[in-house]
Structure formats: structure tokens, C-alpha cells
Amino acid sequence: MRFCFGIIWFFLIGTPLYSQDTLFVNKHQFSSPVQNVFEARETVFAKTTLALYQLEGDNWVEIQENFSKPYVFYKNTFFESDFIPNSELFDINSIKELIPQRGQFIATAARSGSRFFIATGSELFEYEIRDHYTRSYHNKSIRDIYIEDSLKVILTYSGIFVNDSVELENPKYSNGPLTKIDSQYYIAWDEISLFFPPDSTHGIPNATNLFSGKARKVLSWKGENYALYTQSVSKILPGFELQPIHQGLEYLDLEGFGNNLVFATSQGVCLSWDGEYVDTLAQVPSIINDIYPVGNRLIFSSDDGVYEINPDKPEAFQLADTPFSVMTSLDDFNNLWIATENGLFVLIPDYPRPIPIIPDVEFNREALLLHGEILYVGAVDGLYQLNTYEIEKSYLPNLLNTLQVPVSERKSTWLIGGALAILGFLVGFILFRKRRKELQFNPQYASKNEWSLEELKAKILSEKIQTIEGLASYLDTNTVQLNRNFKQFKTTPGKFLKKVKLEEAKRLLNKGIDMEEVAKTVGYSSQYIKKELIDK
């Protein structure tokens, strides 16, 4: 089993890496002590006291070549050394928490894809670098994420943080989400407090009583406010007096769904209230942790997996066999993200089973937020952040290739893929050099100081550019350089692209163009456009 040791910031062979999770995988065994490790010929080599080994898949193959000196490296060809050159040394101090105590001195390192090797203390350790997500708020158990244009609130079991800087004095923790109703912010933390950004709060005296239990959520429905407690679902009357509409069970979530208010219970029952009567809407085999309304569908996260009811199938049926599911969210690509106590999964339209994206992490209820292209997921050990566009366009296709190709066929596939990759690299490099020479004589976009936001906006609309990568490609640059260049405008490519697309969506809607057509034009889902332009 792989154990998550923590987040690292470090430099690998002079190249900076972004914040990411690194997990211990294996300690490799050799017949003699390990001297050093290095990259060469698109793989990894390990030098021991007696031999040199090349990594092939998961196996180390001995190189039939004799070396008389303790260390071997590669520069155009193999060469020996009596010592490790400074250029090959790896600074162990930045990641010493990952290395056994006795190995924390002279070290070398090598990376192959997501595999990271460290040779130190006569041992060779392997780690997996998961760089498709980042993690912050380390070792904080995240309870909720709230983000709007000028406000970001991260609610945890050990503090509430505003705009990544301010920590509220009271309450000291959160047990439920932050909700905004009619410009007022409510924090559920066993009791309920009003929140006045950025740092003021006021407890509501009448927000709890003996029958209600502990506060978990405040919700607006049909112009009136409701509160979810562990022992009751109540309507909020003037003065915050609580009028129960249902009691006697343990309640875990509350949502508005069309003309009804629906609430989930630990008994696996979803109840529905139409303003007068409570009725049973659905039942699943285990505790319902979360209700997620999507159009005319309801998706339930339960300890037995993810279930759905819709007009075509009024009986709950299982969408995903993901035990201990705590919350779901649908992104713009129609991928269903499933947070569980055993990891984060995604259920995509073209693959029959949930795909693990962040395994072996315990995620929390009510701690899943899709904000634009960014998915925020709260866990017991911090806040995870993923770019759903990058996952859809890059990470998932590569992952699906390994999932869908039978094991017996993968070796030949890798060989063919490797040859094609090398060929593609050579062609790409030639084209890059050619394009670079052209830019020297045609600097229309070579000088980023010549850009203006109005020109970029016009190009985005005329060329129907819908992604950051598309904008970078049109300007003959990459996303990293694009982000750097946008600093002069005091914004980011993502924020600017979102602004342009939403402004265009608003203009088209005002002209009376159908919502679905607008969604296709700007590359956002109709649900997201409605949320950003109409519901706010």
C-alpha cells in the first residue's frame, strides 16, 4: 500500500516543480550497495558497487560493461568518477521528511514521468509524483469551500480562513457550509453565526435549541429560509425562531429541488416536502451523505455508492460502485466527480467505471466545489485543487490508454508509442525552430508588450478561442509564458477568458438567442452560464 508522506517544494536537476503530492512506492533491492542514480537515454540508471543497471518497466537489467570507479554518469556516453559532481548532487534537506533518517546526506535523484528515484545511504527509494493536482492548507481537515469574485473562505475543523490570510477569531471551526442569502452570510458550526467579511462574525442566539440538534446548513427556498440540523429540518421564522417540518431522524443534507425541498437521512431515505406535506421520495441501501440536484435529476452520495433518480427512472439506481461516497459534482464536460472517504474518482461518459484520480485520501462531506474550470476538494489532510480542463484534455486520455489496453498488449504499445513520441518530438522541434526564425522577422506576437486586452478580446471572439491553451497556441506561446505576460494586465488568462466568454454569452442572450446555442458558442454549459449570469 502506498503511503502519502506529504507535500514537497523542491528543485529537481535544476528544474522547479510545482506543489504536488509525493508518495513512497518502493525500496529497490540490489546485490550490492547503491552508489548513485541518474537519467539517460529516456530512462533511469542505477550504479551499485558491483554493476550498472538500467530500468526497463519495473525491472532492473544489468548493463554488460565494466567500470572501475564507484560512480557512473552519462553525458553523450557513460563516464566514471571518483566523486559526485556538484551538478549531480540532490539537496536532500528540502525533502528530508520523505527519506529514512540514516539516508539523509549525499544523494542523487532521477525522474521518469511520474516516477522519482532517490539514491542515498546506499539505498534506492522510489516515489510517485502526482502532479495533476496541488494541495494547500496542509493537515487541515477541510469542511467547506466558498468562492466568489472578491471572497474566498476555507472552512475547516480547526479554523476558518478568509482570502488565504485572515483567520476568524470566532467561530473556531466549521461543521457545515457557508451560505449566502440576500447578501448575508451564514456559517454553520454546530450553531449558526452571521459572517461579515472579512473578519467579523455574530452568533445568532435563537439559532439552536434542545430539539433541533447541531446546525449543519442554512438554505433559501421559494423566498423563505430553512435550516438543517442533526435532529430536525426547520423553517426559519422571524427572529430566527425554528419551526420544525420534520423530526425524529438523523439528517445529513438539505437541497431545493424544483417545487420541493428534499432532505437526506442516515437511514438511506430521501424525503420531500412541498410546503405542506412530507413524503418519501427515494431510498437507497445505506446512509445518504449528500444530495446533488442536476436539472431534473437527483444524485445521492451514499456509503453504498452513488445513486440517481430521474423522471425516466423514479426508482434509485446505482451510477457508481464507490463505497463511502460523500459528495458529487458535474463539470462542463459532463464528467461526474465523486469524492469518497477512499479517494477522488471521476465517472466519464465514455468509460463504464469510475476512474481514480486521487486515491487513498479521505475526503470530507460538503467540501467539493467546482469554480469555473477549477475543482476544489476538501480532505482530512488539506485542500486539493485540480484543473478539470487539463484533466479532460491531457491526464484522462493518457490514463485511459493504460486502462483500456490489455496488459499483454501494453509492451508493444509502449514501444510503438515511444517511437511515435520520438518522431513527434523531432518534427515538433524542427517546426519550433522554423517558427522561431519566422518570428524574428515577423514579430506580430513575439513581443508580448504589444498585446492589449481589447485586441486579445477581439481575437478570442473572432477566432472562437475557448480555452487558455487555445489562446496560447494562437499567440505562438505556452500557458506558462502566457500567465507571465498577463501579469502586466493585473489579471490571469483564465479570468480574462472567462470574462470575455461570459460577456459574449450575456450579449447573445440579450439578443434572444437560445441558451443551448449560446452555450455551444462560448464553450460553457448552460448550467454554468445560468449560474454565473442569471442566478447571481
Coordinates of N, CA, C and O in Angstrom, one line a residue, residues 165-293:
S165 N -5.6 34.5 4.2 CA -4.8 35.3 5.1 C -5.4 35.4 6.5 O -4.8 35.1 7.5
V166 N -6.7 35.9 6.5 CA -7.3 36.2 7.8 C -7.9 34.9 8.4 O -8.6 34.1 7.7
E167 N -7.7 34.7 9.7 CA -8.3 33.6 10.4 C -9.4 34.2 11.4 O -9.0 35.0 12.2
L168 N -10.6 33.7 11.3 CA -11.6 34.2 12.2 C -11.3 33.9 13.6 O -10.9 32.8 13.9
E169 N -11.6 34.8 14.5 CA -11.5 34.5 15.9 C -12.6 33.6 16.4 O -12.4 32.7 17.2
N170 N -13.8 33.9 15.9 CA -15.0 33.0 16.2 C -15.9 32.9 15.0 O -16.0 33.9 14.3
P171 N -16.4 31.8 14.7 CA -16.2 30.5 15.4 C -14.8 29.9 15.1 O -14.1 30.3 14.1
K172 N -14.4 29.0 15.9 CA -13.0 28.4 15.8 C -13.0 27.3 14.8 O -11.9 26.8 14.5
Y173 N -14.1 26.8 14.4 CA -14.2 25.7 13.4 C -15.5 25.7 12.7 O -16.4 26.6 13.0
S174 N -15.7 24.9 11.7 CA -16.9 24.8 11.0 C -17.4 23.3 10.9 O -16.5 22.4 10.7
N175 N -18.6 23.1 10.9 CA -19.2 21.8 10.8 C -20.2 21.7 9.6 O -20.9 20.8 9.4
G176 N -20.2 22.8 8.8 CA -21.1 22.9 7.7 C -20.7 24.0 6.7 O -19.7 24.7 7.0
P177 N -21.5 24.2 5.7 CA -21.1 25.1 4.6 C -21.4 26.6 5.0 O -22.3 26.8 5.8
L178 N -20.7 27.5 4.4 CA -21.0 28.9 4.4 C -22.1 29.1 3.3 O -21.9 28.7 2.2
T179 N -23.2 29.8 3.7 CA -24.2 30.1 2.7 C -24.5 31.6 2.6 O -24.5 32.3 3.6
K180 N -24.7 32.1 1.4 CA -25.1 33.5 1.2 C -26.5 33.6 0.8 O -27.0 33.0 -0.2
I181 N -27.3 34.4 1.6 CA -28.7 34.6 1.3 C -29.0 36.0 1.4 O -28.8 36.6 2.5
D182 N -29.5 36.6 0.3 CA -29.8 38.1 0.4 C -28.7 38.9 0.9 O -28.9 39.7 1.8
S183 N -27.5 38.7 0.4 CA -26.3 39.5 0.8 C -25.8 39.2 2.2 O -24.9 39.8 2.7
Q184 N -26.5 38.3 3.0 CA -26.0 37.9 4.3 C -25.3 36.5 4.2 O -25.8 35.6 3.5
Y185 N -24.3 36.4 5.0 CA -23.5 35.1 5.0 C -23.8 34.4 6.3 O -23.7 35.0 7.4
Y186 N -24.1 33.1 6.2 CA -24.3 32.3 7.4 C -23.3 31.2 7.5 O -23.0 30.5 6.5
I187 N -22.7 31.0 8.7 CA -21.8 29.9 8.9 C -22.4 28.9 9.9 O -22.8 29.3 11.0
A188 N -22.5 27.6 9.4 CA -23.0 26.6 10.3 C -21.8 25.9 11.0 O -20.9 25.4 10.3
W189 N -21.8 25.9 12.3 CA -20.6 25.4 13.0 C -21.1 24.7 14.3 O -20.5 24.8 15.4
D190 N -22.1 23.9 14.2 CA -22.9 23.3 15.4 C -24.0 24.4 15.8 O -25.1 24.0 16.0
E191 N -23.6 25.6 15.9 CA -24.6 26.7 16.0 C -24.5 27.5 14.6 O -23.9 27.0 13.7
I192 N -25.2 28.7 14.6 CA -25.1 29.4 13.3 C -24.7 30.9 13.7 O -25.2 31.5 14.6
S193 N -23.8 31.4 12.9 CA -23.3 32.8 13.0 C -23.5 33.5 11.7 O -23.4 32.9 10.7
L194 N -23.7 34.8 11.9 CA -23.6 35.7 10.7 C -22.2 36.1 10.5 O -21.4 36.3 11.5
F195 N -21.8 36.2 9.3 CA -20.4 36.5 8.9 C -20.4 37.8 8.1 O -21.1 37.9 7.1
F196 N -19.5 38.7 8.5 CA -19.4 40.0 7.9 C -18.0 40.1 7.4 O -17.0 40.4 8.1
P197 N -17.7 39.8 6.1 CA -16.4 39.8 5.5 C -15.6 41.1 5.8 O -16.3 42.2 5.8
P198 N -14.3 41.1 6.1 CA -13.5 39.9 6.0 C -13.3 39.1 7.3 O -12.9 38.0 7.3
D199 N -13.6 39.8 8.5 CA -13.2 39.1 9.7 C -14.2 39.2 10.9 O -13.8 38.9 12.0
S200 N -15.4 39.7 10.7 CA -16.4 39.9 11.8 C -17.5 38.8 11.7 O -18.0 38.5 10.6
T201 N -17.9 38.4 12.9 CA -19.0 37.4 13.0 C -19.9 37.8 14.2 O -19.5 38.5 15.1
H202 N -21.1 37.2 14.1 CA -22.0 37.5 15.2 C -22.9 36.2 15.4 O -23.6 35.8 14.4
G203 N -22.8 35.6 16.6 CA -23.7 34.4 16.8 C -25.1 34.8 16.9 O -25.5 35.8 17.4
I204 N -26.0 33.9 16.3 CA -27.4 34.1 16.3 C -28.0 33.4 17.6 O -28.0 32.2 17.6
P205 N -28.5 34.1 18.6 CA -28.9 33.5 19.8 C -30.0 32.4 19.7 O -29.9 31.4 20.3
N206 N -31.0 32.7 18.8 CA -32.1 31.7 18.7 C -31.9 30.7 17.7 O -32.8 30.0 17.3
A207 N -30.7 30.5 17.2 CA -30.5 29.6 16.0 C -30.4 28.1 16.4 O -30.4 27.3 15.6
T208 N -30.3 27.9 17.7 CA -30.3 26.5 18.2 C -31.2 26.3 19.4 O -31.5 27.3 20.1
N209 N -31.7 25.1 19.6 CA -32.5 24.7 20.8 C -32.3 23.2 21.0 O -31.7 22.5 20.3
L210 N -33.0 22.8 22.1 CA -32.8 21.4 22.5 C -33.2 20.4 21.5 O -32.6 19.3 21.3
F211 N -34.4 20.7 20.8 CA -34.9 19.7 19.9 C -34.2 19.6 18.6 O -34.2 18.6 17.9
S212 N -33.5 20.7 18.2 CA -33.0 20.7 16.8 C -31.7 20.0 16.6 O -31.4 19.5 15.5
G213 N -30.9 19.8 17.7 CA -29.6 19.2 17.5 C -28.6 20.2 17.0 O -28.7 21.4 17.3
K214 N -27.5 19.8 16.3 CA -26.5 20.7 15.9 C -26.7 21.2 14.5 O -27.1 20.5 13.6
A215 N -26.4 22.5 14.3 CA -26.7 23.1 13.0 C -25.7 22.6 11.9 O -24.5 22.5 12.2
R216 N -26.2 22.4 10.7 CA -25.4 21.9 9.6 C -25.5 22.7 8.3 O -24.6 22.7 7.5
K217 N -26.6 23.4 8.1 CA -26.8 24.1 6.8 C -27.9 25.1 6.9 O -28.9 24.8 7.6
V218 N -27.8 26.2 6.2 CA -28.9 27.2 6.0 C -29.1 27.3 4.5 O -28.2 27.3 3.7
L219 N -30.4 27.3 4.2 CA -30.8 27.3 2.7 C -32.0 28.2 2.5 O -32.9 28.3 3.3
S220 N -32.0 28.8 1.3 CA -33.1 29.6 0.9 C -33.9 28.8 -0.2 O -33.3 28.3 -1.1
W221 N -35.2 28.8 0.0 CA -36.1 28.0 -1.0 C -37.4 28.8 -1.1 O -38.1 29.0 -0.1
K222 N -37.8 29.1 -2.3 CA -39.0 29.8 -2.6 C -39.2 31.1 -1.7 O -40.3 31.4 -1.1
G223 N -38.1 31.8 -1.5 CA -38.2 33.1 -0.8 C -38.2 33.0 0.7 O -38.3 34.0 1.4
E224 N -38.1 31.8 1.2 CA -38.0 31.6 2.7 C -36.8 30.8 3.1 O -36.2 30.0 2.2
N225 N -36.4 30.9 4.3 CA -35.1 30.3 4.8 C -35.4 29.0 5.6 O -36.4 29.0 6.4
Y226 N -34.5 28.1 5.4 CA -34.7 26.8 6.1 C -33.3 26.4 6.7 O -32.3 26.9 6.2
A227 N -33.3 25.6 7.7 CA -32.1 25.2 8.4 C -32.1 23.7 8.6 O -33.1 23.1 9.0
L228 N -31.0 23.1 8.3 CA -30.8 21.6 8.5 C -30.0 21.5 9.8 O -28.9 22.0 10.0
Y229 N -30.5 20.7 10.7 CA -29.9 20.3 12.0 C -29.8 18.8 12.0 O -30.4 18.1 11.2
T230 N -29.0 18.3 12.9 CA -28.8 16.8 13.0 C -30.1 16.1 13.4 O -30.3 15.0 13.0
Q231 N -31.0 16.8 14.1 CA -32.2 16.1 14.6 C -33.5 16.7 14.1 O -34.6 16.3 14.4
S232 N -33.4 17.7 13.1 CA -34.6 18.3 12.6 C -34.3 19.1 11.3 O -33.2 19.5 11.1
V233 N -35.3 19.2 10.5 CA -35.3 20.2 9.4 C -36.4 21.2 9.7 O -37.5 20.9 10.0
S234 N -35.9 22.5 9.8 CA -36.8 23.5 10.3 C -36.9 24.7 9.3 O -36.0 25.1 8.6
K235 N -38.1 25.3 9.4 CA -38.3 26.6 8.7 C -37.9 27.7 9.6 O -38.2 27.7 10.8
I236 N -37.2 28.7 9.1 CA -36.7 29.8 9.9 C -37.8 31.0 9.9 O -38.0 31.6 8.9
L237 N -38.3 31.3 11.1 CA -39.3 32.3 11.2 C -38.6 33.6 11.7 O -37.4 33.6 12.0
P238 N -39.3 34.7 11.7 CA -38.7 36.0 12.1 C -38.1 35.8 13.5 O -38.6 35.1 14.4
G239 N -36.9 36.5 13.7 CA -36.2 36.3 15.0 C -35.4 35.1 15.0 O -34.9 34.7 16.1
F240 N -35.3 34.3 13.9 CA -34.7 33.1 13.8 C -35.3 32.0 14.7 O -34.6 31.0 15.1
E241 N -36.6 32.1 14.9 CA -37.3 31.0 15.6 C -37.4 29.9 14.6 O -37.7 30.0 13.5
L242 N -37.2 28.7 15.2 CA -37.2 27.5 14.3 C -38.6 26.7 14.4 O -39.0 26.4 15.5
Q243 N -39.2 26.5 13.2 CA -40.4 25.8 13.1 C -40.1 24.5 12.4 O -39.9 24.4 11.2
P244 N -40.1 23.3 13.2 CA -39.7 22.1 12.5 C -40.8 21.6 11.5 O -42.0 21.7 11.7
I245 N -40.2 21.1 10.4 CA -41.1 20.5 9.4 C -40.9 19.0 9.4 O -41.7 18.2 8.8
H246 N -39.8 18.5 10.0 CA -39.6 17.1 10.2 C -38.6 16.8 11.3 O -37.7 17.5 11.4
Q247 N -38.9 15.8 12.1 CA -38.1 15.4 13.2 C -38.0 13.9 13.4 O -38.8 13.2 12.7
G248 N -37.1 13.4 14.2 CA -37.1 12.0 14.5 C -36.1 11.2 13.8 O -35.9 10.0 14.2
L249 N -35.4 11.7 12.9 CA -34.3 11.0 12.2 C -33.0 11.8 12.3 O -33.0 12.9 12.9
E250 N -31.9 11.2 11.8 CA -30.7 12.0 11.7 C -30.6 12.5 10.3 O -30.6 11.7 9.3
Y251 N -30.4 13.8 10.1 CA -30.5 14.5 8.8 C -29.1 14.9 8.4 O -28.3 15.4 9.2
L252 N -28.8 14.7 7.1 CA -27.4 14.9 6.6 C -27.3 15.9 5.5 O -26.2 16.5 5.3
D253 N -28.3 16.2 4.7 CA -28.3 17.2 3.7 C -29.6 17.7 3.4 O -30.7 17.0 3.6
L254 N -29.6 18.9 2.8 CA -30.9 19.6 2.5 C -30.7 20.4 1.2 O -29.7 21.1 1.1
E255 N -31.6 20.2 0.2 CA -31.5 20.9 -1.0 C -32.9 21.3 -1.6 O -33.8 20.6 -1.3
G256 N -32.9 22.4 -2.3 CA -34.1 22.7 -3.1 C -34.1 21.9 -4.4 O -33.1 21.9 -5.1
F257 N -35.3 21.3 -4.8 CA -35.3 20.6 -6.0 C -36.7 20.8 -6.7 O -37.7 20.3 -6.3
G258 N -36.7 21.8 -7.6 CA -37.9 22.2 -8.3 C -38.9 22.8 -7.3 O -38.5 23.7 -6.6
N259 N -40.1 22.2 -7.2 CA -41.1 22.8 -6.3 C -41.0 22.1 -4.9 O -41.9 22.4 -4.1
N260 N -40.0 21.3 -4.7 CA -39.9 20.6 -3.4 C -38.6 20.9 -2.7 O -37.6 21.3 -3.3
L261 N -38.7 20.7 -1.4 CA -37.5 20.8 -0.5 C -37.2 19.3 -0.2 O -38.0 18.6 0.2
V262 N -35.9 18.9 -0.5 CA -35.6 17.5 -0.3 C -34.5 17.4 0.8 O -33.6 18.2 0.9
F263 N -34.6 16.3 1.6 CA -33.5 16.2 2.7 C -33.2 14.7 2.9 O -34.1 13.8 2.7
A264 N -31.9 14.5 3.1 CA -31.4 13.1 3.2 C -31.2 12.7 4.7 O -31.0 13.5 5.6
T265 N -31.3 11.4 4.9 CA -31.1 10.9 6.3 C -30.1 9.8 6.3 O -29.7 9.2 5.3
S266 N -29.7 9.5 7.6 CA -28.7 8.4 7.8 C -29.4 7.0 7.6 O -28.6 6.0 7.5
Q267 N -30.7 7.0 7.5 CA -31.4 5.7 7.2 C -31.4 5.4 5.7 O -32.0 4.4 5.3
G268 N -30.8 6.2 4.9 CA -30.9 6.0 3.4 C -32.1 6.4 2.8 O -32.4 6.1 1.6
V269 N -32.9 7.2 3.4 CA -34.2 7.7 2.9 C -34.1 9.2 2.5 O -33.5 10.0 3.3
C270 N -34.6 9.5 1.3 CA -34.6 10.9 0.9 C -36.1 11.3 1.0 O -37.0 10.7 0.3
L271 N -36.4 12.4 1.8 CA -37.7 12.9 2.0 C -38.0 14.1 1.2 O -37.0 14.9 0.9
S272 N -39.2 14.4 0.8 CA -39.6 15.5 0.0 C -40.7 16.3 0.7 O -41.7 15.7 1.2
W273 N -40.6 17.6 0.7 CA -41.6 18.5 1.4 C -42.0 19.5 0.3 O -41.2 20.2 -0.2
D274 N -43.3 19.6 0.1 CA -43.9 20.5 -0.9 C -44.4 21.8 -0.3 O -45.0 22.6 -1.0
G275 N -44.1 22.0 0.9 CA -44.6 23.2 1.6 C -45.8 22.9 2.6 O -46.1 23.7 3.5
E276 N -46.4 21.7 2.4 CA -47.4 21.2 3.3 C -47.2 19.8 3.8 O -47.4 19.6 5.0
Y277 N -46.8 18.9 3.0 CA -46.7 17.5 3.4 C -45.3 17.0 3.1 O -44.7 17.4 2.1
V278 N -44.9 16.0 3.9 CA -43.6 15.3 3.8 C -43.9 14.0 3.2 O -44.8 13.3 3.7
D279 N -43.2 13.6 2.2 CA -43.4 12.3 1.6 C -42.0 11.6 1.3 O -41.0 12.3 1.2
T280 N -42.0 10.3 1.1 CA -40.7 9.6 0.8 C -40.5 9.7 -0.7 O -41.3 9.3 -1.5
L281 N -39.3 10.3 -1.1 CA -39.0 10.4 -2.5 C -38.2 9.2 -3.0 O -38.5 8.8 -4.1
A282 N -37.3 8.8 -2.3 CA -36.4 7.7 -2.7 C -35.7 7.0 -1.5 O -35.7 7.6 -0.4
Q283 N -35.2 5.8 -1.7 CA -34.5 5.1 -0.7 C -33.3 4.3 -1.3 O -33.5 3.8 -2.4
V284 N -32.2 4.4 -0.7 CA -31.0 3.6 -1.1 C -30.6 2.7 0.0 O -31.0 2.9 1.2
P285 N -29.7 1.7 -0.2 CA -29.3 0.7 0.8 C -28.6 1.2 2.0 O -28.4 0.5 3.0
S286 N -28.0 2.5 2.0 CA -27.2 2.9 3.1 C -27.4 4.4 3.3 O -28.1 5.1 2.5
I287 N -26.7 4.9 4.3 CA -26.7 6.3 4.6 C -26.5 7.3 3.4 O -25.6 7.0 2.6
I288 N -27.3 8.3 3.3 CA -27.2 9.3 2.2 C -26.4 10.5 2.8 O -26.9 11.2 3.7
N289 N -25.2 10.7 2.3 CA -24.3 11.8 2.8 C -24.6 13.1 2.1 O -24.4 14.1 2.7
D290 N -25.0 13.0 0.8 CA -25.2 14.3 0.1 C -26.2 14.1 -1.0 O -26.4 13.0 -1.6
I291 N -26.9 15.2 -1.3 CA -27.9 15.3 -2.4 C -27.4 16.3 -3.4 O -27.0 17.4 -3.0
Y292 N -27.3 15.9 -4.7 CA -26.9 16.8 -5.7 C -27.9 17.0 -6.8 O -28.0 16.0 -7.6
P293 N -28.7 18.1 -6.9 CA -29.6 18.2 -7.9 C -29.0 18.7 -9.2 O -28.1 19.6 -9.2

